[in-house]
Each structure stands twice: as structure tokens, then as C-alpha cells.
CSV table of N, CA and C in Angstrom, one decimal:
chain,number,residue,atom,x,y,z
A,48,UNK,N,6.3,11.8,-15.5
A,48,UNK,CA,6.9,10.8,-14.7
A,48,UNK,C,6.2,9.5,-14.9
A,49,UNK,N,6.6,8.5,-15.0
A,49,UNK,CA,6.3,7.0,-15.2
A,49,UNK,C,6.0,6.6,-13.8
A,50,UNK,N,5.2,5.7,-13.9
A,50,UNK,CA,4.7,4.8,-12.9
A,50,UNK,C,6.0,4.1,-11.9
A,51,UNK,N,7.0,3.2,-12.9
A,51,UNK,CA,7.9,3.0,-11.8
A,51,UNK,C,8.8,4.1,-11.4
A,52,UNK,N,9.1,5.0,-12.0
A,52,UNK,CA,9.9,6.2,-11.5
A,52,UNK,C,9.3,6.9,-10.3
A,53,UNK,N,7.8,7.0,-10.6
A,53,UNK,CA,7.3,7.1,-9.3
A,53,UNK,C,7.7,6.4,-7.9
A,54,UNK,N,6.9,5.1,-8.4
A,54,UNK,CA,7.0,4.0,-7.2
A,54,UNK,C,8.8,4.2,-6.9
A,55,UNK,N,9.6,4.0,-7.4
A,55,UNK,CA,10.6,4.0,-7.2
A,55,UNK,C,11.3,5.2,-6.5
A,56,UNK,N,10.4,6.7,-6.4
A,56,UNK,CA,11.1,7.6,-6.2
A,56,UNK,C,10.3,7.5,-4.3
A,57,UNK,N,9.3,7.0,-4.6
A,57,UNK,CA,8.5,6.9,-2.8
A,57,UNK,C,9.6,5.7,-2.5
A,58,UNK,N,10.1,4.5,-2.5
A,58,UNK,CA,10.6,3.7,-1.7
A,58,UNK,C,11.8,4.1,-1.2
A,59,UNK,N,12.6,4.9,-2.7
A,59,UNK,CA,13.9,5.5,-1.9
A,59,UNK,C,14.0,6.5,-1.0
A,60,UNK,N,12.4,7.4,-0.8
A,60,UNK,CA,12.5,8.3,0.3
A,60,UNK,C,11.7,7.7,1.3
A,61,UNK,N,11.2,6.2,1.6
A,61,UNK,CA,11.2,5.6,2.6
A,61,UNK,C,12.1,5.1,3.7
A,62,UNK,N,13.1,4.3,2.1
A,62,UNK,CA,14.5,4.3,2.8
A,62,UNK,C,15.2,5.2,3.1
A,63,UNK,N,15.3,6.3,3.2
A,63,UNK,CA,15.8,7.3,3.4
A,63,UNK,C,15.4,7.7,4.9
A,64,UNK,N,14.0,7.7,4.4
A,64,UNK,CA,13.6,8.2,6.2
A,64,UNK,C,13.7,7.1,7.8
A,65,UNK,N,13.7,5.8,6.9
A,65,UNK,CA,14.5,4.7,8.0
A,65,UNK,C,16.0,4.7,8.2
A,66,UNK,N,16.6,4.8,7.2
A,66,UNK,CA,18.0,4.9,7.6
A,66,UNK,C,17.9,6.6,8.9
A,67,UNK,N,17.5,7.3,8.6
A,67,UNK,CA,17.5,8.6,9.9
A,67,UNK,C,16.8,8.3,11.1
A,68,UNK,N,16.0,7.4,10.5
A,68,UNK,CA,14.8,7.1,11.6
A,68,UNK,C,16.0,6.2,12.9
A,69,UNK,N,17.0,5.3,12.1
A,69,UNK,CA,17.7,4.2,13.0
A,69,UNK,C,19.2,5.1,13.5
A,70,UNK,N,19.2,5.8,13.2
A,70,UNK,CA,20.3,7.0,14.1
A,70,UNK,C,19.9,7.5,15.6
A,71,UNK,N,20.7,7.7,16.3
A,71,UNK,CA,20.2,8.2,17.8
A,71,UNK,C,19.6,9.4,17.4
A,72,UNK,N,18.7,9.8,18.2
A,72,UNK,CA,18.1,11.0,18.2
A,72,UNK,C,18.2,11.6,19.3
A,73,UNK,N,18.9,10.9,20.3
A,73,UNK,CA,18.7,11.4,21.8
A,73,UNK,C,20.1,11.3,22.1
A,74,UNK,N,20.8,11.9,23.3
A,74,UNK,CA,22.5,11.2,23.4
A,74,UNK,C,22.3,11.5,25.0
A,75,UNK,N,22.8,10.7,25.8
A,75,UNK,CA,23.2,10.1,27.4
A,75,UNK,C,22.0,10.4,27.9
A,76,UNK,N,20.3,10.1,27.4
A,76,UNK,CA,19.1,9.8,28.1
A,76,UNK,C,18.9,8.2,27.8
A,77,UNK,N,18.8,7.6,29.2
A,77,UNK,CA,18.6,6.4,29.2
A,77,UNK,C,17.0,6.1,29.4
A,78,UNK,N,16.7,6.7,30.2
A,78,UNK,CA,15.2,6.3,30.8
A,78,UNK,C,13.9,7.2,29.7
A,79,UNK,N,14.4,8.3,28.5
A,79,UNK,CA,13.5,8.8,28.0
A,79,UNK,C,13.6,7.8,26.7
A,80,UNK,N,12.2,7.5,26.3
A,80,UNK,CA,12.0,7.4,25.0
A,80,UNK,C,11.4,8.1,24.1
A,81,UNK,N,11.3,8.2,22.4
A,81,UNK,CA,10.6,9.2,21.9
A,81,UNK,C,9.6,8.7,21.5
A,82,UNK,N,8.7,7.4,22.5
A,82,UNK,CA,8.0,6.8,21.8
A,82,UNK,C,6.6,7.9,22.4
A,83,UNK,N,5.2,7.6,21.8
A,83,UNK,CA,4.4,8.0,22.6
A,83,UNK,C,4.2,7.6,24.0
A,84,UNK,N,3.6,8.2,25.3
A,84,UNK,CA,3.2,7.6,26.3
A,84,UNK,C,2.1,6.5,26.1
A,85,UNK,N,2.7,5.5,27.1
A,85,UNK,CA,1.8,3.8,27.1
A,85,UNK,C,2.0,2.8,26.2
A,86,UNK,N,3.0,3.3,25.4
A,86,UNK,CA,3.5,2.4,24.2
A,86,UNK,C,5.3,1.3,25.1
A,87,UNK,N,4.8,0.2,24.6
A,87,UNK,CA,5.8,-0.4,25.7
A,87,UNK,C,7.0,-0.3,24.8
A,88,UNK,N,8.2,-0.3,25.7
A,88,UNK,CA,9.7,-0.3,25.2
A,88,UNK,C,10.0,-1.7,24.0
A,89,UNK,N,10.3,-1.9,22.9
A,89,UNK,CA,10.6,-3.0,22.4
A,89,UNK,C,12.1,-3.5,22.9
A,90,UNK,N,13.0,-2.7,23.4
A,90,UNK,CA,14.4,-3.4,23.3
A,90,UNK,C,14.5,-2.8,24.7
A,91,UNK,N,15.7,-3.5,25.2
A,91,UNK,CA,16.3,-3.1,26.7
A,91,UNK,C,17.6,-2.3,26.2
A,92,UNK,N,18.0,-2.0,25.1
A,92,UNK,CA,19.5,-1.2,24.9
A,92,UNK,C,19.1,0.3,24.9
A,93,UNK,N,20.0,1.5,25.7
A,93,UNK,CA,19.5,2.3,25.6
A,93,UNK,C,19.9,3.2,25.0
A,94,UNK,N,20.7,2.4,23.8
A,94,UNK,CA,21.4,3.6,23.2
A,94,UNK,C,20.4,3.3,21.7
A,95,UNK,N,19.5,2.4,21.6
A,95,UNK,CA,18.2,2.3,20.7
A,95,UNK,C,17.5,3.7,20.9
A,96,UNK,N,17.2,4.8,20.2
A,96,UNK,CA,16.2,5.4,20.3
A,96,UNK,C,15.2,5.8,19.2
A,97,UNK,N,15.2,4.5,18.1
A,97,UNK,CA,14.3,5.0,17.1
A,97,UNK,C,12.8,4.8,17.6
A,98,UNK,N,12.1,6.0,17.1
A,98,UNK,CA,10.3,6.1,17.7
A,98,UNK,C,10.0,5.5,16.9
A,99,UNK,N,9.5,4.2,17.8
A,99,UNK,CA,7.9,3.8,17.2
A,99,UNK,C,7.0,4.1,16.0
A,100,UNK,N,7.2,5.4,16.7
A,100,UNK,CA,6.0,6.5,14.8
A,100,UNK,C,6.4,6.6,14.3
A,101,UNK,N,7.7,7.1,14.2
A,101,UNK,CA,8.5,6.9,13.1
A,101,UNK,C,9.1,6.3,12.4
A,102,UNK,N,9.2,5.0,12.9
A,102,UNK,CA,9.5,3.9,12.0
A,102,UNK,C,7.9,3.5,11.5
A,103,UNK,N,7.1,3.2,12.0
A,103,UNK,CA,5.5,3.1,11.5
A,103,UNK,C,5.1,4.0,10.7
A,104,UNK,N,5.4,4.9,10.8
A,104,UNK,CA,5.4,6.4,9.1
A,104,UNK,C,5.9,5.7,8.3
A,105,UNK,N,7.0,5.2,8.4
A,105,UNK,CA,8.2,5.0,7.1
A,105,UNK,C,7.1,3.9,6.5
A,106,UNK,N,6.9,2.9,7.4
A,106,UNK,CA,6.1,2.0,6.7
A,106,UNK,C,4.8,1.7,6.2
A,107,UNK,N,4.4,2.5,7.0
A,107,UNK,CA,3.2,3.3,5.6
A,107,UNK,C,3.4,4.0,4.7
A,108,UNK,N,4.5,4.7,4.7
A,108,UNK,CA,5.1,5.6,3.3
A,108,UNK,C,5.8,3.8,2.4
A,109,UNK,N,6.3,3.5,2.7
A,109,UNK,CA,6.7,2.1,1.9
A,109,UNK,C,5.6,1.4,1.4
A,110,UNK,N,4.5,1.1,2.2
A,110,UNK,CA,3.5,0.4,1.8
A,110,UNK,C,2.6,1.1,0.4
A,111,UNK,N,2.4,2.3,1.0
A,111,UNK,CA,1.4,3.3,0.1
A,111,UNK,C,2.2,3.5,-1.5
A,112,UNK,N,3.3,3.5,-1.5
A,112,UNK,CA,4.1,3.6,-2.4
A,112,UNK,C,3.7,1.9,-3.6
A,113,UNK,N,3.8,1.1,-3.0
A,113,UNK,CA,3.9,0.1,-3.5
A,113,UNK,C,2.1,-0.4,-3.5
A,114,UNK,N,1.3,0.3,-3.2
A,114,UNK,CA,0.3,0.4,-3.4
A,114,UNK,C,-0.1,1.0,-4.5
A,115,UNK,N,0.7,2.1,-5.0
A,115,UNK,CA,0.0,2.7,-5.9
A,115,UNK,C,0.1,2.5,-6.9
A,116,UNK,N,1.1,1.7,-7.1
A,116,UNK,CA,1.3,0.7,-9.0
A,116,UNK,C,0.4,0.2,-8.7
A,117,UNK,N,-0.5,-0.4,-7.9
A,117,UNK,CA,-1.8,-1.4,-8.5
A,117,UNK,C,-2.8,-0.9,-8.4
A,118,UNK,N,-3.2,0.1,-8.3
A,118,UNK,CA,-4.4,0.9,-7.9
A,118,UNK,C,-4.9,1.8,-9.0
A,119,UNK,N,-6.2,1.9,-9.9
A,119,UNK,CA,-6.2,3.6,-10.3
A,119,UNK,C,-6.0,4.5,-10.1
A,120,UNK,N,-6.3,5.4,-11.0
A,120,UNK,CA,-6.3,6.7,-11.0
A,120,UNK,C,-6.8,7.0,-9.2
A,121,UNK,N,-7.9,7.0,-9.0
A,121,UNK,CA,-8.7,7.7,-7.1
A,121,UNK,C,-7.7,6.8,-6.6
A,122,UNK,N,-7.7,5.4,-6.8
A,122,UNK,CA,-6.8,4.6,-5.8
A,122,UNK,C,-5.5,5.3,-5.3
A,123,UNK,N,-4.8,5.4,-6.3
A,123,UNK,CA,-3.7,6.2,-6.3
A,123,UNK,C,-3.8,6.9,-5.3
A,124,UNK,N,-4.5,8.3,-5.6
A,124,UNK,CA,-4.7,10.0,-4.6
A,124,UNK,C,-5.3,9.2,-3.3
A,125,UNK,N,-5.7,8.0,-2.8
A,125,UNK,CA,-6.3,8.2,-1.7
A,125,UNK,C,-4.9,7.5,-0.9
A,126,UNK,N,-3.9,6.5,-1.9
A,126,UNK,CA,-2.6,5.9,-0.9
A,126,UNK,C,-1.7,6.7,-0.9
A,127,UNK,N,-1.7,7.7,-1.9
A,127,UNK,CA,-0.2,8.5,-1.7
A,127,UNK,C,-1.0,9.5,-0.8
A,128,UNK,N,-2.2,10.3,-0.7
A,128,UNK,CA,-2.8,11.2,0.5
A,128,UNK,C,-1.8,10.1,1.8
A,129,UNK,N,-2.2,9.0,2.0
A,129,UNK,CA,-1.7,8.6,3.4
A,129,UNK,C,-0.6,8.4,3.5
A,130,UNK,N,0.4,8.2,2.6
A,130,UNK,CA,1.6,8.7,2.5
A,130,UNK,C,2.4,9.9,2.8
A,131,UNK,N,1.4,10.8,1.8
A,131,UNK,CA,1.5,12.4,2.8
A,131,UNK,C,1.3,12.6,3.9
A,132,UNK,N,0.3,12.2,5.0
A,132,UNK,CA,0.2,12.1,6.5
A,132,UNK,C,1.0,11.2,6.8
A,133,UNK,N,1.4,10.2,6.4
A,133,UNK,CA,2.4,9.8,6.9
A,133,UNK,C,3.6,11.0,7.4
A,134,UNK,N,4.5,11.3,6.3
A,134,UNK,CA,5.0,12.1,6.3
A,134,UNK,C,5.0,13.1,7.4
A,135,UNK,N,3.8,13.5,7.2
A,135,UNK,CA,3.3,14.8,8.5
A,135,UNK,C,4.1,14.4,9.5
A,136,UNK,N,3.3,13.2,10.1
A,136,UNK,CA,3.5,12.4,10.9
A,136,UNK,C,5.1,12.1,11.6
A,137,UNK,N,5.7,12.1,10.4
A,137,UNK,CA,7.5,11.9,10.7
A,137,UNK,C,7.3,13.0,10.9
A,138,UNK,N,7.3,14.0,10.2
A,138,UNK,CA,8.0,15.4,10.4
A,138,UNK,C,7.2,15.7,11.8
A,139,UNK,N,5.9,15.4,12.8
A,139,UNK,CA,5.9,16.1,13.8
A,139,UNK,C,6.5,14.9,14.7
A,140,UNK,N,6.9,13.7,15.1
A,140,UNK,CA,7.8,13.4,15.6
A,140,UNK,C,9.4,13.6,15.8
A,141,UNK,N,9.5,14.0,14.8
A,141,UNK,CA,11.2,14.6,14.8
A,141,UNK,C,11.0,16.0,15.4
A,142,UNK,N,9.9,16.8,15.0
A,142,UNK,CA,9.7,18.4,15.7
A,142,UNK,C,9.7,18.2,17.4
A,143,UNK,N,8.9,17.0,17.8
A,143,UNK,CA,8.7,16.9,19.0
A,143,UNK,C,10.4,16.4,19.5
A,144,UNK,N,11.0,15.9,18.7
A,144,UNK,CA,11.7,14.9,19.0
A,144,UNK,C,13.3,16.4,19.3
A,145,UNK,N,13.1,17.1,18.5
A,145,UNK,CA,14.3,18.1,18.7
A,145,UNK,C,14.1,19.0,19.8
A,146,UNK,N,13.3,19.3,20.7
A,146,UNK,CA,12.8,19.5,21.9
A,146,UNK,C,13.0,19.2,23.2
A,147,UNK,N,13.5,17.5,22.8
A,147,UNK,CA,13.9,16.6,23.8
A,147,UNK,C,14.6,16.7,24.9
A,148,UNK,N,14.8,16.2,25.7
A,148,UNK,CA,16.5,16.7,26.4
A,148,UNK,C,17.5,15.4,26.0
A,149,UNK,N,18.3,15.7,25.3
A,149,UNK,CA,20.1,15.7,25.2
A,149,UNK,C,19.3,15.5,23.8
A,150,UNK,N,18.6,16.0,22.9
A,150,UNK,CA,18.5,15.8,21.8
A,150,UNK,C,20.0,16.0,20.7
A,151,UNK,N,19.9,15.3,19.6
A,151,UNK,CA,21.0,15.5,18.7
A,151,UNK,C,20.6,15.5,17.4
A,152,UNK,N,21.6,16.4,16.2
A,152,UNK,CA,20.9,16.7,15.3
A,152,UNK,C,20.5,16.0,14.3
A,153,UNK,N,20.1,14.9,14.7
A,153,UNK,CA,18.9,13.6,13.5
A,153,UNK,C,17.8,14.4,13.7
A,154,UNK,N,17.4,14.7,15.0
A,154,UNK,CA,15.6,15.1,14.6
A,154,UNK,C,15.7,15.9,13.8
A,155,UNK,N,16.4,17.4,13.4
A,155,UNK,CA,17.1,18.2,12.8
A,155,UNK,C,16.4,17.5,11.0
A,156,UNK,N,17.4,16.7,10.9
A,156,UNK,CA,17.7,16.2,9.5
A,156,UNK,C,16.4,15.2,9.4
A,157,UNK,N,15.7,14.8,10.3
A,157,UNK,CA,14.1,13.9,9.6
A,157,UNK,C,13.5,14.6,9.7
A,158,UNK,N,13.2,16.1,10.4
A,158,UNK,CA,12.4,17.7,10.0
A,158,UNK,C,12.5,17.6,8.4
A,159,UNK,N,13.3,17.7,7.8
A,159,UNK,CA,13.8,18.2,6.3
A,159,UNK,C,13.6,17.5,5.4
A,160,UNK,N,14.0,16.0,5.9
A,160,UNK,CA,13.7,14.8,5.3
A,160,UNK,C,12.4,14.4,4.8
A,161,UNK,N,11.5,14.6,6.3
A,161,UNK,CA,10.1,14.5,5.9
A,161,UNK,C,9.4,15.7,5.1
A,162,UNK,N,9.8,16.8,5.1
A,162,UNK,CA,9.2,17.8,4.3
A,162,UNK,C,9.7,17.7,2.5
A,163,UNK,N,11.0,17.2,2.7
A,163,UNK,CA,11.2,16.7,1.3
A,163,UNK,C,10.4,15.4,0.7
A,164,UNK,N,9.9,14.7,1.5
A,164,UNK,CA,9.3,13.7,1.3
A,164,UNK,C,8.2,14.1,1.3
A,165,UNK,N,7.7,14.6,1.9
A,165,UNK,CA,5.9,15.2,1.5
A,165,UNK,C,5.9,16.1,0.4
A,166,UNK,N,6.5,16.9,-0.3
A,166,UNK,CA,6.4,17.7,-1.7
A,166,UNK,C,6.6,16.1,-2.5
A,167,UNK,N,7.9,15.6,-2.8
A,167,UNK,CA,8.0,14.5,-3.3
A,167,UNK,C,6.7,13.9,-3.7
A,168,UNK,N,6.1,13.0,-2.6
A,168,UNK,CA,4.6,12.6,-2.8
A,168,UNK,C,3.8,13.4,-3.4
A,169,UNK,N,3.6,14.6,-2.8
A,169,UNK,CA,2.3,15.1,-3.7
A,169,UNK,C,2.9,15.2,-4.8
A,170,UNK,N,4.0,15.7,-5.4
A,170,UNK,CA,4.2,16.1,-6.2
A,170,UNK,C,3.8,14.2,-7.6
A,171,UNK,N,4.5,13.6,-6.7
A,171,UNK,CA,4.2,11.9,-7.2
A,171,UNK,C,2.8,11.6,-7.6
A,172,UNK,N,1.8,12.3,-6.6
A,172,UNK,CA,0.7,12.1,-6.4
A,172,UNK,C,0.0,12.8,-8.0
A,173,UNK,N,0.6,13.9,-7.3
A,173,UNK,CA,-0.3,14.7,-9.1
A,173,UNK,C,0.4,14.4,-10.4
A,174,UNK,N,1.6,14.1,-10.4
A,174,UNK,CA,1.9,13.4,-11.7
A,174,UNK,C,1.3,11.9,-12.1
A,175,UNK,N,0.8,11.0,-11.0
A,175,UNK,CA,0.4,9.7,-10.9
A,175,UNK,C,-1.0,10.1,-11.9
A,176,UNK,N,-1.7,11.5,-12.3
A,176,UNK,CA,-3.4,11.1,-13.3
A,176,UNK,C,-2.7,11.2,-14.8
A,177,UNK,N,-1.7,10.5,-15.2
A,177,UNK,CA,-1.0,11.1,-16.3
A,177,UNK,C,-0.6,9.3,-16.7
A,178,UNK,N,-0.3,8.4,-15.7
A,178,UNK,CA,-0.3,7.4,-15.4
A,178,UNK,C,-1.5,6.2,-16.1
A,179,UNK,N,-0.7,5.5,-17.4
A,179,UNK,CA,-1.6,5.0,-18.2
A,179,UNK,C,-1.9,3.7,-17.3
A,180,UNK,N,-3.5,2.7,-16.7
A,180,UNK,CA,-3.0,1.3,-16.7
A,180,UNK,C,-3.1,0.3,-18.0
A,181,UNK,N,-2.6,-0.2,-17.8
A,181,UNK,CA,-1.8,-1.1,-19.1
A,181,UNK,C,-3.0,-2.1,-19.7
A,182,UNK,N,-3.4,-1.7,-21.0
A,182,UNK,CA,-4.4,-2.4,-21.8
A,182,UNK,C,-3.7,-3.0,-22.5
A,183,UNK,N,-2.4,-4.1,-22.6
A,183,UNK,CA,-2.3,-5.0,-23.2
A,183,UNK,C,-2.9,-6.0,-23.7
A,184,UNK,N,-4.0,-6.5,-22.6
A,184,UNK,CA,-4.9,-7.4,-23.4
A,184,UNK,C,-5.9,-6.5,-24.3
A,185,UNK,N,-6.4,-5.8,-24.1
A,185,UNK,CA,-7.5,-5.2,-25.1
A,185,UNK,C,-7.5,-4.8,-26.4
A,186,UNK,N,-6.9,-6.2,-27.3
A,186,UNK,CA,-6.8,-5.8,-28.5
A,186,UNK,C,-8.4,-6.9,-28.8
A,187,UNK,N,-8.9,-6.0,-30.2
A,187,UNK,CA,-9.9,-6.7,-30.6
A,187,UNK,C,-9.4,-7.8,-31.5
A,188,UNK,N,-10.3,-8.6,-31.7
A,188,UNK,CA,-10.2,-10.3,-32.6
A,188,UNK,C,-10.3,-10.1,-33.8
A,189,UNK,N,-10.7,-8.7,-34.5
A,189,UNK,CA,-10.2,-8.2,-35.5
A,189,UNK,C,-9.3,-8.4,-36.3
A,190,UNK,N,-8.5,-9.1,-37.2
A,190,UNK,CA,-7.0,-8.7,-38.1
A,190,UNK,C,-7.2,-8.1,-39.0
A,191,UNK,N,-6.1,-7.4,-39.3
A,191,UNK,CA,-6.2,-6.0,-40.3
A,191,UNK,C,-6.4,-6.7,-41.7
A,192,UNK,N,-7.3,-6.3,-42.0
A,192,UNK,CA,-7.7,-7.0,-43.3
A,192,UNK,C,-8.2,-8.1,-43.6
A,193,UNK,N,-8.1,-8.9,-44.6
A,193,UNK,CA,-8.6,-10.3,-44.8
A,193,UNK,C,-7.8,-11.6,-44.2
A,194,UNK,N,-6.1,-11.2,-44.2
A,194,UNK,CA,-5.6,-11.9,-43.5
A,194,UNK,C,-6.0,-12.5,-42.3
A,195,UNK,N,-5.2,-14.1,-41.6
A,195,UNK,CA,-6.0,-14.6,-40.8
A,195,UNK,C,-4.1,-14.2,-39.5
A,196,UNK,N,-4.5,-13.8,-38.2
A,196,UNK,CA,-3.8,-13.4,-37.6
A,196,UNK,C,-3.7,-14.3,-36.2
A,197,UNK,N,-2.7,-15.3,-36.2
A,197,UNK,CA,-3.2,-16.3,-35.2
A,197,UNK,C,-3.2,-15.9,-33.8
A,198,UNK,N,-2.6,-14.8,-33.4
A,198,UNK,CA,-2.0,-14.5,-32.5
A,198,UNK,C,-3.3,-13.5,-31.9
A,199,UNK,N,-3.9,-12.9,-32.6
A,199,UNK,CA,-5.2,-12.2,-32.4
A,199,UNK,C,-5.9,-13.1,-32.2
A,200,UNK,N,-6.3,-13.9,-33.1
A,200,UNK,CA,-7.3,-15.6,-32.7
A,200,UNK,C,-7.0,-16.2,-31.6
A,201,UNK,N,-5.9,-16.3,-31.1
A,201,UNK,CA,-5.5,-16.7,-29.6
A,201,UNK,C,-6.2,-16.0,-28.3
A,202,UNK,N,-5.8,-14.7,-28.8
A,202,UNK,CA,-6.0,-13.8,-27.9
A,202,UNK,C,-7.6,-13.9,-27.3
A,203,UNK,N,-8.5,-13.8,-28.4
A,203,UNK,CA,-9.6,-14.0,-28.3
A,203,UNK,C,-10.4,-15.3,-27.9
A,204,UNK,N,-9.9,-16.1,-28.1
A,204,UNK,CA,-10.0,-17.2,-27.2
A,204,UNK,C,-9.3,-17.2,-25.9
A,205,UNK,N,-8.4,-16.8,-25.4
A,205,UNK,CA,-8.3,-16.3,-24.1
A,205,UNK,C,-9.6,-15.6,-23.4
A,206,UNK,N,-9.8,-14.3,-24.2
A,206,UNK,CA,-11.0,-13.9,-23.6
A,206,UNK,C,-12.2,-14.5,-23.6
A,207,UNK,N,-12.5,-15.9,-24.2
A,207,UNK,CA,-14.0,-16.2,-24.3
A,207,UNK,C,-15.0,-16.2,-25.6
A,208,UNK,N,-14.0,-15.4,-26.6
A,208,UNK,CA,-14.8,-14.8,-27.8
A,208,UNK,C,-14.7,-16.7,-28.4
A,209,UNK,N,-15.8,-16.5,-29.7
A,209,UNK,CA,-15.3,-17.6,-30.5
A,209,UNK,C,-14.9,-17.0,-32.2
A,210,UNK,N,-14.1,-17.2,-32.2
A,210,UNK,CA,-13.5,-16.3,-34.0
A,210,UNK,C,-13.7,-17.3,-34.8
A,211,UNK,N,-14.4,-18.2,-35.0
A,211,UNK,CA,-15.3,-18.5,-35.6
A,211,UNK,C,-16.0,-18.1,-36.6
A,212,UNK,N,-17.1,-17.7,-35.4
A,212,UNK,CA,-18.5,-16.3,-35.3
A,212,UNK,C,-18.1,-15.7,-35.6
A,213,UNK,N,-17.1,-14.4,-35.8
A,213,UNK,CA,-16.7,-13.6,-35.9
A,213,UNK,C,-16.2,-13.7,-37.7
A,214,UNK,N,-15.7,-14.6,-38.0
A,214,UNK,CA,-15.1,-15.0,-39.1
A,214,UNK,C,-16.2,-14.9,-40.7
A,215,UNK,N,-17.6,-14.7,-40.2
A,215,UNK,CA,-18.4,-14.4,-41.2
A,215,UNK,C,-19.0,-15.5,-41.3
A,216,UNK,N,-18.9,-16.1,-40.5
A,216,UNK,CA,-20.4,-17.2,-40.5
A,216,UNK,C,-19.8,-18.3,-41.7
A,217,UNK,N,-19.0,-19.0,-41.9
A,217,UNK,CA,-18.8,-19.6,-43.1
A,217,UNK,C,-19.5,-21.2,-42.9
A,218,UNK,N,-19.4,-22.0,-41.9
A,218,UNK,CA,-20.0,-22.9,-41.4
A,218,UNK,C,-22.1,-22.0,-41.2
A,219,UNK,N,-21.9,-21.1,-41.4
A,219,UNK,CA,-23.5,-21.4,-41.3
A,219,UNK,C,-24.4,-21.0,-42.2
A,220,UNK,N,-23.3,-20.7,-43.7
A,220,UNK,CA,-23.6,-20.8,-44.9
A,220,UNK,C,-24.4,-22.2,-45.3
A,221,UNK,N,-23.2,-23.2,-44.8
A,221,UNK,CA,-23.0,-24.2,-45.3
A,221,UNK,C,-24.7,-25.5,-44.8
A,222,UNK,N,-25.3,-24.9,-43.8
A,222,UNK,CA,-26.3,-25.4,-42.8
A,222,UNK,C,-27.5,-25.5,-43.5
């Protein structure tokens, strides 16, 4: 698996788990929410019942995803790990959440969702040490042979080298 196929495969099961996340999960409870207790209500509609955590999972599963194209190899396993608790995380809100009273079957389908999404990740996670980062610049000031290669000479002046020095000292023949 490639790096963007990766990243790409975590965002669309982020979006995935928002689009379920913004479905009722509850039907004709007005006064319950599935948020934790002491967490204030954001909206006054009551036919809003997406949790809190579980939109806050999604977006740590979104973030961590898009974390992990810039990160190494450890970087990687420590954002997609929170990705996977994320995950957990949805999946035990939806567990709690099918419990409910007048529950309906979204918590059902973000159960499933999130457990497809946590194999996903790890599974992302352990193909991510396979994951080259990109040594484009790291070519040496070297040109193959005697030829003179400007583009390598460039290069090396980008980094700081002087290809000059490199060139065999011809100016300090001459000294």
C-alpha cells in the first residue's frame, strides 16, 4: 500500500463515520442526549442527536490520518495507534448508544463501521513500515563520469556544497 492510498483510505473512513455520526440515533427522545454527562448541549433542535464523542473520534481519526503522511516510520504507529482508540472510542459510543431508549438502527451501523475502521487502520498502520520518505533531494554532487552535469551542480549549491572543491581543485593548481 502507498502512502496516499493509505492517507486516503483513513479520510474516507472518517467520512464515513461522520456521515453516520450526523444521522439520528435516537427517535421521539427530546430531553436525552448521547452526549456524556456535564457536557453542554450545542444546539436547541431536538431532533440533532449526533454525540459529541463521536464526532470528536471522527476528528481525531481525520486528523491522525493526515498526520501520518508527514511523520516517520514511530511517527506514523504512534498517530494511527490514536486513530485506533479513536475508533474504540466510536465503537463504545454507538454500543452505549444502542442501549438507549427509542434508540434506532445508526448506533447499529457506527458498531460496524467503527470496527471496520479499526482493522482498516491497523491494518494501514502496519503496512505504513513499508512506506519510503522521499529522498529527492539526496543526490550527491557527483556526475557520472567526467561530464559536467548542471543540474547536479545546482543541486549542490542548494545544499551549501561548493562544486568547485569538489571539481579537483583546478584553481589551486594554479596558486
Amino acid at each position: 500500500m502507498t502512502k496516499s492510498r493509505g492517507v486516503l483510505l483513513v479520510l474516507i473512513l472518517a467520512g464515513a463515520l461522520w456521515a453516520i455520526s450526523l444521522a439520528s440515533w435516537q427517535a421521539g427522545v427530546s430531553g436525552d442526549t448521547l452526549g456524556p454527562a456535564g457536557v453542554a448541549d450545542v444546539t436547541e433542535d431536538a431532533s440533532s442527536q449526533a454525540s459529541p464523542v463521536a464526532t470528536a473520534c471522527v476528528a481525531i481519526i481525520a486528523v491522525t490520518g493526515l498526520l501520518s503522511a508527514m511523520l516517520g516510520k514511530i511517527g506514523r504507529f504512534v498517530v494511527l495507534g490514536f486513530a485506533s482508540l479513536a475508533a474504540v472510542g466510536y465503537g463504545v459510543t454507538a454500543l452505549q448508544s444502542v442501549s438507549a431508549p427509542g434508540a434506532t438502527a445508526w448506533p447499529i451501523v457506527g458498531l460496524c463501521a467503527a470496527a471496520i475502521a479499526l482493522i482498516v487502520i491497523v491494518y494501514v498502520a502496519f503496512s505504513s513500515a513499508s512506506w519510503t520518505n522521499s529522498n529527492r533531494y539526496a543526490r550527491t554532487a557527483e556526475a557520472g563520469g567526467e561530464e559536467f552535469d548542471s543540474a547536479v551542480t545546482w543541486d549542490a549549491l542548494s545544499r551549501g556544497d561548493d562544486p568547485d572543491s569538489a571539481a579537483g581543485g583546478a584553481d589551486d593548481e594554479s596558486k
